[in-house]
JSON list of C-alpha atoms in Angstrom, two decimals:
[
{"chain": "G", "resi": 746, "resn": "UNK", "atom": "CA", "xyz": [-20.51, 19.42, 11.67]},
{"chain": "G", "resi": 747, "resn": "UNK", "atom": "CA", "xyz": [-23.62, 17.97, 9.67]},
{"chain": "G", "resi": 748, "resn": "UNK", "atom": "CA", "xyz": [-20.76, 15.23, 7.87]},
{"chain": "G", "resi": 749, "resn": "UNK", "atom": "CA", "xyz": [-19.22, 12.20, 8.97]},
{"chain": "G", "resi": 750, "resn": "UNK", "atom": "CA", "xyz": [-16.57, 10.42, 6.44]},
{"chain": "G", "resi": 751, "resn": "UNK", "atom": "CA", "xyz": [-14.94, 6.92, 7.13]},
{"chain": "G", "resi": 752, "resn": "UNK", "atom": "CA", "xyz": [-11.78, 7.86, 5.90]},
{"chain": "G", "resi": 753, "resn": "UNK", "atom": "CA", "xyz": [-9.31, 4.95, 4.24]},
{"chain": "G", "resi": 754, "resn": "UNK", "atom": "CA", "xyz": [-5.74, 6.17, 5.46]},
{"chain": "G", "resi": 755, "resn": "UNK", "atom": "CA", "xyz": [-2.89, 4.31, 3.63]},
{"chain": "G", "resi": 756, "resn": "UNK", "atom": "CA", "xyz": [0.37, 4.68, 5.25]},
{"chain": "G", "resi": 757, "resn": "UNK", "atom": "CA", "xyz": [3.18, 2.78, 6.42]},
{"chain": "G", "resi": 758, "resn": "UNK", "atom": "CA", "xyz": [4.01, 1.32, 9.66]},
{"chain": "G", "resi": 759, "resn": "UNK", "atom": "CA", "xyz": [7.19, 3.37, 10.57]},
{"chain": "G", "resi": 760, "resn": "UNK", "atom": "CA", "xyz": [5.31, 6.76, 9.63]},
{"chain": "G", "resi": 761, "resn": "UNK", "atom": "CA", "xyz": [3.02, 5.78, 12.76]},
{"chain": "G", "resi": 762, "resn": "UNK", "atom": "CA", "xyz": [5.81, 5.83, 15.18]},
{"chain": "G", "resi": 763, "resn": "UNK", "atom": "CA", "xyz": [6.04, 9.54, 15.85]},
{"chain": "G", "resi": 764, "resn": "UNK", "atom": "CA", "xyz": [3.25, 12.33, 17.06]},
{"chain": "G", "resi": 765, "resn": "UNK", "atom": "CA", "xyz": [5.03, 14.75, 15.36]},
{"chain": "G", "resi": 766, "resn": "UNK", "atom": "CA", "xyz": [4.64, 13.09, 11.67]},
{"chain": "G", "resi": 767, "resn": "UNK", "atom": "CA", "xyz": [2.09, 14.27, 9.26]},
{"chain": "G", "resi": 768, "resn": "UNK", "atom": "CA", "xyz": [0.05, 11.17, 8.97]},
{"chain": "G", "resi": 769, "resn": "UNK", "atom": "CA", "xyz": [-0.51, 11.17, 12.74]},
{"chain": "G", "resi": 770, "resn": "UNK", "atom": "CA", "xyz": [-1.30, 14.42, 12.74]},
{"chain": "G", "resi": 771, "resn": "UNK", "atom": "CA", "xyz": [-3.85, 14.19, 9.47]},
{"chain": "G", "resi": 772, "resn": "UNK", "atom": "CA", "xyz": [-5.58, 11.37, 11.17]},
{"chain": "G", "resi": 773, "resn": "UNK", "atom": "CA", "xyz": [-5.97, 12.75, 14.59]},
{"chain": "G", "resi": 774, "resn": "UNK", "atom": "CA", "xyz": [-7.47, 15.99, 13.42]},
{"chain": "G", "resi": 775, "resn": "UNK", "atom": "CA", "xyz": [-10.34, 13.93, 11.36]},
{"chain": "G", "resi": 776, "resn": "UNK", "atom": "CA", "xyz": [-10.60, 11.56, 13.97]},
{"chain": "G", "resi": 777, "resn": "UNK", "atom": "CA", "xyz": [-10.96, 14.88, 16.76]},
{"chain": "G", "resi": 778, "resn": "UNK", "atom": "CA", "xyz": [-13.51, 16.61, 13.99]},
{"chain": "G", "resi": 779, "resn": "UNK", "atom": "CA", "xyz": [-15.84, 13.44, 14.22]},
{"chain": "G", "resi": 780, "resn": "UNK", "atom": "CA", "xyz": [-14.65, 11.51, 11.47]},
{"chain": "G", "resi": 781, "resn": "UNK", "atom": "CA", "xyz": [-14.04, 7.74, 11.03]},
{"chain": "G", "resi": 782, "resn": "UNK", "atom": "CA", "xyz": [-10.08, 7.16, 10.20]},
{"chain": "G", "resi": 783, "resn": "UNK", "atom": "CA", "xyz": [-9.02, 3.77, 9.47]},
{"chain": "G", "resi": 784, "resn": "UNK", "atom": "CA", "xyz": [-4.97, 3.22, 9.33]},
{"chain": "G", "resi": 785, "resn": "UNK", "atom": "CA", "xyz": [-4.60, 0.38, 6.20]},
{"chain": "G", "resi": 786, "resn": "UNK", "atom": "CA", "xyz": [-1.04, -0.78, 5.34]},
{"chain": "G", "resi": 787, "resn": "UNK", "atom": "CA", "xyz": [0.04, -1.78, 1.88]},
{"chain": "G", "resi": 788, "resn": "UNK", "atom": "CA", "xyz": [-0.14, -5.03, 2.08]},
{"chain": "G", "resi": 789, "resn": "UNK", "atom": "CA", "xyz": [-3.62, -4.90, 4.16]},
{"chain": "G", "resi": 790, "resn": "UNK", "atom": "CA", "xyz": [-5.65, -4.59, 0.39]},
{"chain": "G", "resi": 791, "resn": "UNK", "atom": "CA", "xyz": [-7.31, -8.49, -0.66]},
{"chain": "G", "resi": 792, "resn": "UNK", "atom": "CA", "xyz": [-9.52, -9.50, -2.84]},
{"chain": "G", "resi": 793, "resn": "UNK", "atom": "CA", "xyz": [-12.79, -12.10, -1.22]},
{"chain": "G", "resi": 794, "resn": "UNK", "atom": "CA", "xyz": [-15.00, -13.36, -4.03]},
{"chain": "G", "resi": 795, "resn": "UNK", "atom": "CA", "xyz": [-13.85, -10.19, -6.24]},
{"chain": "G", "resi": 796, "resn": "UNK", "atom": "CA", "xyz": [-14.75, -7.68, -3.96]},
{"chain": "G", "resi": 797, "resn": "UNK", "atom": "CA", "xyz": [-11.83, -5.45, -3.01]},
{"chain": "G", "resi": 798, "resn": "UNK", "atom": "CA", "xyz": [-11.74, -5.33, 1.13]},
{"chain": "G", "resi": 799, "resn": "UNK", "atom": "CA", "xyz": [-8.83, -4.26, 3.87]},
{"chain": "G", "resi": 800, "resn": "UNK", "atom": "CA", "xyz": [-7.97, -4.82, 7.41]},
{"chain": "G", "resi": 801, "resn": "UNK", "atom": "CA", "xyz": [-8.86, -1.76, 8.28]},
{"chain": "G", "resi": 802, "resn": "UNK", "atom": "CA", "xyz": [-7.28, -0.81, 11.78]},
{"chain": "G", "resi": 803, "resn": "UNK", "atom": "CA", "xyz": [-8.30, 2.01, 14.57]},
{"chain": "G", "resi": 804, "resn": "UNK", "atom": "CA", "xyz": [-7.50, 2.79, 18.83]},
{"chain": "G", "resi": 805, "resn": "UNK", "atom": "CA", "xyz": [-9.97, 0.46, 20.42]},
{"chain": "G", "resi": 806, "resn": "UNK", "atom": "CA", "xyz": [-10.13, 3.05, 23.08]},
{"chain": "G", "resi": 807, "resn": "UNK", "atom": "CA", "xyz": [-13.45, 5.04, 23.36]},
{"chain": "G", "resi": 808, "resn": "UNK", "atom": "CA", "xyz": [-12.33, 8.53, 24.08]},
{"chain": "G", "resi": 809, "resn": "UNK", "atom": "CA", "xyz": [-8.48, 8.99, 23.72]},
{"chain": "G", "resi": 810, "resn": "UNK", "atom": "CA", "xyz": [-6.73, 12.60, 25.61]},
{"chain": "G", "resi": 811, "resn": "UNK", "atom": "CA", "xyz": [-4.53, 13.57, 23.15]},
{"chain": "G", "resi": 812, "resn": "UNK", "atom": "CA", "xyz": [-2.15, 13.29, 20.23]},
{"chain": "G", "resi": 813, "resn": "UNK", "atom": "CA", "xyz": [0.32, 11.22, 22.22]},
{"chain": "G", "resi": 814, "resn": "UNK", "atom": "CA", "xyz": [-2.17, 8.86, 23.59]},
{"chain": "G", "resi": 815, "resn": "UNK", "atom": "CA", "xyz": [-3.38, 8.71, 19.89]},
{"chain": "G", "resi": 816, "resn": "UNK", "atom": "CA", "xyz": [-0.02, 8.24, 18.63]},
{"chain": "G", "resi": 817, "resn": "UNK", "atom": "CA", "xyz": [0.74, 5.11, 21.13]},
{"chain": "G", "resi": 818, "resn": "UNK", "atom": "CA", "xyz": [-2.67, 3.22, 20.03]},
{"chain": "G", "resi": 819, "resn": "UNK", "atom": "CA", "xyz": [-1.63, 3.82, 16.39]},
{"chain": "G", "resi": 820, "resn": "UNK", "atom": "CA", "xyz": [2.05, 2.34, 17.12]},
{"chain": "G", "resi": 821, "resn": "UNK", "atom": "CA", "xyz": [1.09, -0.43, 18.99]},
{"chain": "G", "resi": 822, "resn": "UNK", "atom": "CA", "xyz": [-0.78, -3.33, 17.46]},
{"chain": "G", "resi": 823, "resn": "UNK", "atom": "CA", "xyz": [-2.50, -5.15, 20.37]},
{"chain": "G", "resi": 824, "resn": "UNK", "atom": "CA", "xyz": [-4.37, -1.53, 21.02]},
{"chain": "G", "resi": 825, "resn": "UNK", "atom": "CA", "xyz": [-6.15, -1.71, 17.75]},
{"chain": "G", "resi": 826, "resn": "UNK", "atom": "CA", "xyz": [-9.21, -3.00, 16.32]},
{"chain": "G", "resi": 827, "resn": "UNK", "atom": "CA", "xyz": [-8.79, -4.71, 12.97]},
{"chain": "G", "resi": 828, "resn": "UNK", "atom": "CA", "xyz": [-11.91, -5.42, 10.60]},
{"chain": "G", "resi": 829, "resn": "UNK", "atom": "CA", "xyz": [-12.36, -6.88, 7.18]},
{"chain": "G", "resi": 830, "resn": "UNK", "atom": "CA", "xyz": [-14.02, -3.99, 5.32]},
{"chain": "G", "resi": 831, "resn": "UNK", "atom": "CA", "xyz": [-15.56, -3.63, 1.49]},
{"chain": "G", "resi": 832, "resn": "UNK", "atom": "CA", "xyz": [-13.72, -0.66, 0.00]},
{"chain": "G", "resi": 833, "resn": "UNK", "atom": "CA", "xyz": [-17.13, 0.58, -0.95]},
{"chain": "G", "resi": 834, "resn": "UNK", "atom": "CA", "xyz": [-17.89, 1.83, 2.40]},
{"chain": "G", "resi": 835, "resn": "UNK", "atom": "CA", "xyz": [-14.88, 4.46, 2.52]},
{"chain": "G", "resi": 836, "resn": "UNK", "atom": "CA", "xyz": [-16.08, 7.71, 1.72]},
{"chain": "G", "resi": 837, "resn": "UNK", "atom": "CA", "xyz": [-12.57, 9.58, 1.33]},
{"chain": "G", "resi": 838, "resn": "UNK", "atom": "CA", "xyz": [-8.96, 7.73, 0.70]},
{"chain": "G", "resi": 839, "resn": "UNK", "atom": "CA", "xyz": [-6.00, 9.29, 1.54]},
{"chain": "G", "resi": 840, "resn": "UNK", "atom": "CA", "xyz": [-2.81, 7.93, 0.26]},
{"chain": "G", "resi": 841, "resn": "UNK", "atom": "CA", "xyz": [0.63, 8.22, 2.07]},
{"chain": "G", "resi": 842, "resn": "UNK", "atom": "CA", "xyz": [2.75, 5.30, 0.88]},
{"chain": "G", "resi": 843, "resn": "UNK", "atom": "CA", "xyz": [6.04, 5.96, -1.08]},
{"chain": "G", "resi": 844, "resn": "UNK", "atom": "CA", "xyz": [9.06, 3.37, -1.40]},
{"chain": "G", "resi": 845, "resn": "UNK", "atom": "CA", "xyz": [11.86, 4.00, 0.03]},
{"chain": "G", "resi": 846, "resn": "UNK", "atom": "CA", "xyz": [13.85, 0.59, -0.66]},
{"chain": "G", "resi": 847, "resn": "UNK", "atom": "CA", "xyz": [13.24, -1.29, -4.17]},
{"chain": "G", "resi": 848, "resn": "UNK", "atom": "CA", "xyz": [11.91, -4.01, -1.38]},
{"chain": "G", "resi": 849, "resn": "UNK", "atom": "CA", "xyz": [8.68, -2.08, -0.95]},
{"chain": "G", "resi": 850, "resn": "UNK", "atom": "CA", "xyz": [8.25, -1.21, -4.33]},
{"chain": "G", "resi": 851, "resn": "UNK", "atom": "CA", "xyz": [6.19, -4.81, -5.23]},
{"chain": "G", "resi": 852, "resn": "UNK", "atom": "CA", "xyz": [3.74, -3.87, -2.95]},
{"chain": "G", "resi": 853, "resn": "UNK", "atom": "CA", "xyz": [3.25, -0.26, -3.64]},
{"chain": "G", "resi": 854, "resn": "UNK", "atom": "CA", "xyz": [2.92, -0.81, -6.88]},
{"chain": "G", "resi": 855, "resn": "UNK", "atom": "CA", "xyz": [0.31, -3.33, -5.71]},
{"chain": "G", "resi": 856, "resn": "UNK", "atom": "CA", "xyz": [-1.36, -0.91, -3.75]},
{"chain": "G", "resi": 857, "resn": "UNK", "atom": "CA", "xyz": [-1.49, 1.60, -6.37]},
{"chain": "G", "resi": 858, "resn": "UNK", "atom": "CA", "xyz": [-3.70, -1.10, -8.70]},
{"chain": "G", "resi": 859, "resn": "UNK", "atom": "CA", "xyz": [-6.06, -1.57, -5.84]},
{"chain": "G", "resi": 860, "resn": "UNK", "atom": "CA", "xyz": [-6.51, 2.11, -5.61]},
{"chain": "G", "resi": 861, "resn": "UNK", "atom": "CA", "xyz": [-6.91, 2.86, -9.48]},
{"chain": "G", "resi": 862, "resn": "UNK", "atom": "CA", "xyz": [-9.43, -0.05, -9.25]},
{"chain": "G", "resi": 863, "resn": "UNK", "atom": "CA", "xyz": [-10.99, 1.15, -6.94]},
{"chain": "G", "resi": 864, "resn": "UNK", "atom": "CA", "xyz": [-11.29, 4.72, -8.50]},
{"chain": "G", "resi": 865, "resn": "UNK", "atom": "CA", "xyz": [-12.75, 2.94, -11.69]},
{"chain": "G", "resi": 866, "resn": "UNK", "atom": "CA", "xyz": [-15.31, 1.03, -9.50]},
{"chain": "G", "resi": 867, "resn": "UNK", "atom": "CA", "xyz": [-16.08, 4.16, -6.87]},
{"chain": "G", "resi": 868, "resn": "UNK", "atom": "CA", "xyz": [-15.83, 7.27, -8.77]},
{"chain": "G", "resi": 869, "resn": "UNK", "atom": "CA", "xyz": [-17.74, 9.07, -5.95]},
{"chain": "G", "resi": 870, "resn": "UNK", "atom": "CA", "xyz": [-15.03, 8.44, -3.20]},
{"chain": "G", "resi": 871, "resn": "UNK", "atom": "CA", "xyz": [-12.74, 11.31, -3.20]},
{"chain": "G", "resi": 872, "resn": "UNK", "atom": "CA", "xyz": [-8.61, 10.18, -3.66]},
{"chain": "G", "resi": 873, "resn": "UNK", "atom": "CA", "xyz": [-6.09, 12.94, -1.51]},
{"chain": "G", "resi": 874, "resn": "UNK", "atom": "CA", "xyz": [-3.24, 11.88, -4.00]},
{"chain": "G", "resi": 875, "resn": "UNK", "atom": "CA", "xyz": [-4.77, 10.19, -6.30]},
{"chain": "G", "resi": 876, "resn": "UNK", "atom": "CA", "xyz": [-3.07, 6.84, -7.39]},
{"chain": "G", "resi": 877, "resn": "UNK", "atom": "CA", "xyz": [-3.08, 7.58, -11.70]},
{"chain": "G", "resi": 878, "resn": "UNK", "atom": "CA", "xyz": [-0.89, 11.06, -10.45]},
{"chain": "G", "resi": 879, "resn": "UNK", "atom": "CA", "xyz": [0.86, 9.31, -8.18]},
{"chain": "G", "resi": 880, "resn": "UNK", "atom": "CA", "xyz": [1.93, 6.89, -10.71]},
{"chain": "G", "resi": 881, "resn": "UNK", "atom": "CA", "xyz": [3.24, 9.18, -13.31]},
{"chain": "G", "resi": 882, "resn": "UNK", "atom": "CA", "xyz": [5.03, 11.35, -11.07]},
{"chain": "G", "resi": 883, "resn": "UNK", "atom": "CA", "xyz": [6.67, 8.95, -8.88]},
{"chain": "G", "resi": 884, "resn": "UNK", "atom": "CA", "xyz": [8.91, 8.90, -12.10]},
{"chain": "G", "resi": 885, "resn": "UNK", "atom": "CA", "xyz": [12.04, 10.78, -12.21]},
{"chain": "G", "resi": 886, "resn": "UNK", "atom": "CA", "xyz": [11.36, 10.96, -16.57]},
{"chain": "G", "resi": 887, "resn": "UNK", "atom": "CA", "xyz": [8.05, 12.92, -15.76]},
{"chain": "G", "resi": 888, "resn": "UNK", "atom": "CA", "xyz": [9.06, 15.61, -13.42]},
{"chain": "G", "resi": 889, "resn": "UNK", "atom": "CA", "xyz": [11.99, 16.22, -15.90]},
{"chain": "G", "resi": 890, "resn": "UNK", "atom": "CA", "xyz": [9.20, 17.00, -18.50]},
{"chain": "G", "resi": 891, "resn": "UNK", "atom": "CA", "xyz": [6.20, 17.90, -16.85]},
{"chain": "G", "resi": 892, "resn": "UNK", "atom": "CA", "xyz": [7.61, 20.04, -13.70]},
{"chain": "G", "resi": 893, "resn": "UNK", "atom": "CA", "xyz": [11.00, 21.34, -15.47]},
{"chain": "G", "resi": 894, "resn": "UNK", "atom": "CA", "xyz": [9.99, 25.23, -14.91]},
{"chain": "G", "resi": 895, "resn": "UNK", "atom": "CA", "xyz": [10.53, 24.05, -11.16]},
{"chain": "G", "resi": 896, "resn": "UNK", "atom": "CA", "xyz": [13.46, 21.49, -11.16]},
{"chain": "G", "resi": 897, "resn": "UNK", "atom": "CA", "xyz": [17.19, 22.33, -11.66]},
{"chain": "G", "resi": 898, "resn": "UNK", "atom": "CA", "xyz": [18.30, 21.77, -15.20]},
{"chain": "G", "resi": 899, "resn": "UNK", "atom": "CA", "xyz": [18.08, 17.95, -15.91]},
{"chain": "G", "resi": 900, "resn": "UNK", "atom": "CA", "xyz": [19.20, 15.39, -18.50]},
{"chain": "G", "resi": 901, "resn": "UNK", "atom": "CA", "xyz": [17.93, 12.00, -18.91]},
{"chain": "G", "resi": 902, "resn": "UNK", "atom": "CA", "xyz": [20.34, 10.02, -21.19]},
{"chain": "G", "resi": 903, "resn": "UNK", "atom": "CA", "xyz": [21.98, 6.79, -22.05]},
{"chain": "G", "resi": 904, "resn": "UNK", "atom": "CA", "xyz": [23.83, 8.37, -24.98]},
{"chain": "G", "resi": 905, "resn": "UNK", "atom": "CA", "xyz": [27.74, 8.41, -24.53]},
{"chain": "G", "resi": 906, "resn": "UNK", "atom": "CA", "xyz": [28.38, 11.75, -26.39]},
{"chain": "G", "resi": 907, "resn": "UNK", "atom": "CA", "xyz": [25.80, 13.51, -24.80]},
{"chain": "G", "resi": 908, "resn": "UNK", "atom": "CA", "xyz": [26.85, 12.37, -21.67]},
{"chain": "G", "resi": 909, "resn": "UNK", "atom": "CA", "xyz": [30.12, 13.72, -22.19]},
{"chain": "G", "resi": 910, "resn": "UNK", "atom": "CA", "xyz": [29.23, 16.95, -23.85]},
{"chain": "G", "resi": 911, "resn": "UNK", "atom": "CA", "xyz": [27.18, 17.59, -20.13]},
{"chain": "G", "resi": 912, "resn": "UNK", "atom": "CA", "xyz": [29.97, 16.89, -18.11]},
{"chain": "G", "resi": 913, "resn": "UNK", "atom": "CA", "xyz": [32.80, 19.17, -19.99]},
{"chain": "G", "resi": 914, "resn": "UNK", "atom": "CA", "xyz": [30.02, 21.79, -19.58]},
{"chain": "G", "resi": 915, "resn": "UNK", "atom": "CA", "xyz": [31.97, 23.21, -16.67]},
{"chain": "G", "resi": 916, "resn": "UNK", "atom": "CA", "xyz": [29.39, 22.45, -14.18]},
{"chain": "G", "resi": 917, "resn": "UNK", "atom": "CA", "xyz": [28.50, 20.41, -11.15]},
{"chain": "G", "resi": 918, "resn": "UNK", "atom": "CA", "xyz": [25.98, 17.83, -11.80]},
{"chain": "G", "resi": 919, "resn": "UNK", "atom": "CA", "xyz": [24.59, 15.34, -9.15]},
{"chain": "G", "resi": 920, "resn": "UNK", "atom": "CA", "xyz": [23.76, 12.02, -10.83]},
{"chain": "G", "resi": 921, "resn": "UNK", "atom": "CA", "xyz": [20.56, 10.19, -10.65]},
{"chain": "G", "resi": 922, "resn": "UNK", "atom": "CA", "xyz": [19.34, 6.24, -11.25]},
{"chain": "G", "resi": 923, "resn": "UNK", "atom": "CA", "xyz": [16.35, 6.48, -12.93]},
{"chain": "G", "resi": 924, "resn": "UNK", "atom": "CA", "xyz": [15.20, 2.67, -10.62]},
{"chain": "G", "resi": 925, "resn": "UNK", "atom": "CA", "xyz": [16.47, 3.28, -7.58]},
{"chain": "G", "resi": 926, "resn": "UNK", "atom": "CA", "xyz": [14.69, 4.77, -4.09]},
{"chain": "G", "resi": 927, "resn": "UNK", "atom": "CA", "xyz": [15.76, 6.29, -0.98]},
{"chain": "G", "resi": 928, "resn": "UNK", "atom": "CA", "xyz": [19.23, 7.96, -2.34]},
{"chain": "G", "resi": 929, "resn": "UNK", "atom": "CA", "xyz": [20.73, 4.93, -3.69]},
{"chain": "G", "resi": 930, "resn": "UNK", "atom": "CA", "xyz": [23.00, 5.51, -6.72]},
{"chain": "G", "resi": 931, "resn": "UNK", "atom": "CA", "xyz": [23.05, 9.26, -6.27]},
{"chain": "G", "resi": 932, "resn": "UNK", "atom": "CA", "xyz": [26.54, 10.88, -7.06]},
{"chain": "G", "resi": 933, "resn": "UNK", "atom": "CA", "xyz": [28.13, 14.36, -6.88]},
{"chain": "G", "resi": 934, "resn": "UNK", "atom": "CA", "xyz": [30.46, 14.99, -10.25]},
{"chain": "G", "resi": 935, "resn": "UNK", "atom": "CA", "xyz": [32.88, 17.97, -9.28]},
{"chain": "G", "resi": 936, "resn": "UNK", "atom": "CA", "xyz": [33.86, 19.83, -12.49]},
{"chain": "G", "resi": 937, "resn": "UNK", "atom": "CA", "xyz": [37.29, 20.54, -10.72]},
{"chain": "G", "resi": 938, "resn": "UNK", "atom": "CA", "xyz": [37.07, 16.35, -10.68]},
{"chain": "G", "resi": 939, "resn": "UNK", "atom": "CA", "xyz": [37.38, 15.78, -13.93]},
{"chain": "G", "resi": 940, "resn": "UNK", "atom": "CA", "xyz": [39.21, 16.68, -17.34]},
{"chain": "G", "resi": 941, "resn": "UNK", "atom": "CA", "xyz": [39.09, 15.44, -21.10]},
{"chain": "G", "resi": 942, "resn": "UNK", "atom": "CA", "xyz": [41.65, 12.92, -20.02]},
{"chain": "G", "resi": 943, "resn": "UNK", "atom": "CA", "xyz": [40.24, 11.06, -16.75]},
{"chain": "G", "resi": 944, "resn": "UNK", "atom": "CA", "xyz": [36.35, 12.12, -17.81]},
{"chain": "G", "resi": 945, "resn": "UNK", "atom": "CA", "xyz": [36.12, 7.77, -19.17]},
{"chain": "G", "resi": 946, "resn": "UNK", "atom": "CA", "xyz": [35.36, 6.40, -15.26]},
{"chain": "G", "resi": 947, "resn": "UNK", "atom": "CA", "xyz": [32.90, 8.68, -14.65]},
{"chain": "G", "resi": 948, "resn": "UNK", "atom": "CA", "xyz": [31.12, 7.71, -17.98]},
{"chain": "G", "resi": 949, "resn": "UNK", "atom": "CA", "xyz": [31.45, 4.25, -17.13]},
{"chain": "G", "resi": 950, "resn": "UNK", "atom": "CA", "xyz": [29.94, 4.66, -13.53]},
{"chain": "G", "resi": 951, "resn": "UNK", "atom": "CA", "xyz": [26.75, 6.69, -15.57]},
{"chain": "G", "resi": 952, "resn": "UNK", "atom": "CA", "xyz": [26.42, 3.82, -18.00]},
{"chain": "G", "resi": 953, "resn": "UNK", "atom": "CA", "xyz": [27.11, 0.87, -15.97]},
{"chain": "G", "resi": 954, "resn": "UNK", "atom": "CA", "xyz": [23.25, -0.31, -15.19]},
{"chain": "G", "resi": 955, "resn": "UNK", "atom": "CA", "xyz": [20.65, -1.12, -17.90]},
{"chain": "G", "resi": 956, "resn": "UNK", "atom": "CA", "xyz": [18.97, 1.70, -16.79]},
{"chain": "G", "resi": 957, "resn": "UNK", "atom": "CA", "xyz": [18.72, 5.55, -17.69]},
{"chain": "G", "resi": 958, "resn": "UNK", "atom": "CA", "xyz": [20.58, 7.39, -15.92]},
{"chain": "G", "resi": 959, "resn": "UNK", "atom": "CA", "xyz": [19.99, 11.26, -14.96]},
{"chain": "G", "resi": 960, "resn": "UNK", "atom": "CA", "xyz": [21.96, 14.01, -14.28]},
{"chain": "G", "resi": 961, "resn": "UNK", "atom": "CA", "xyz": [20.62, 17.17, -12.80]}
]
């Protein structure tokens, strides 16, 4: 191999904790193909003087035996080296970090503006999910419209009537919060559940929240 990339891995914490899960597994090939892997968490981006920098962490070991031993430096903090390092100096970024609890949203949403920005300012460093994408699809509204030759049939809807014509449709539906993460808010509407008579509760349980709901 002629190249060497220092590689800018974004991922959380709890997706270091197997050998088994694909960001341990993405970082141990590069690092076992010569490459320079840094593990940065969310909330590892700043900003010193306006120049975007992160703790960039990595096994202080020399020469590790294998994916397990690999694994354990990643997991455990006192067996890494951290460094303050300019974003400039990353030659690839990979991107691994989804919410799965509104808590974590705040700082995803962070991290995604430090990437974009750093996209704007970098244009040669290559993005493995790059943060604009990952911003307009981490919406429930755009894979409705934009990947609906793949998904089940979906509605998006805050409109009573239509709401109602969808459920007397003789169908199953599961229903969908369009703001919440991990599963929360998801229901399964039985047709056999249901009738013009009783349909009212589960309209009220669609419409209850300020936000859109979806039903797919």
């Amino acid at each position: 191999m002629t190249d060497k990339y220092k590689i800018l891995y974004v991922v959380k914490e709890r997706d270091l904790q197997s050998p088994t899960s694909t960001e341990v597994n993405n970082l141990y090939a590069a690092m076992e193909r010569g490459h320079d892997p840094y593990i940065v968490f969310p909330q590892d981006f700043f900003v010193d003087k306006g120049e975007l920098k992160v703790i960039g962490r990595r096994p202080n070991a020399i020469k590790l035996r294998d994916i397990f031993e690999y694994q354990h430096y990643l997991e455990t903090r006192l067996t890494l080296n951290d460094d303050r390092i300019p974003v400039s100096e990353f030659d690839i970024v990979f991107s691994r970090s989804v919410p799965v609890v509104q808590e974590e949203r705040g700082t995803d949403e962070a991290t995604l503006t430090y990437l974009k920005s750093m996209k704007t300012m970098y244009p040669n460093v290559a993005f493995i999910n790059d943060p604009d994408a990952i911003s307009r699809a981490g919406s429930k509204i755009y894979d409705s419209v934009v990947l609906s030759e793949f998904t089940p049939v979906t509605h998006v809807t805050k409109d009573e009537r239509r709401l109602t014509g969808i459920l007397m449709s003789g169908t199953n539906w599961i229903a969908k919060p369009l703001d919440e993460l991990g599963g929360v808010g998801i229901i399964g509407i039985d047709e056999g559940q249901y009738n013009r008579r009783n349909i009212t509760p589960f309209l009220q349980i669609l419409l209850r929240d300020p936000s859109s709901s979806t039903a797919g």
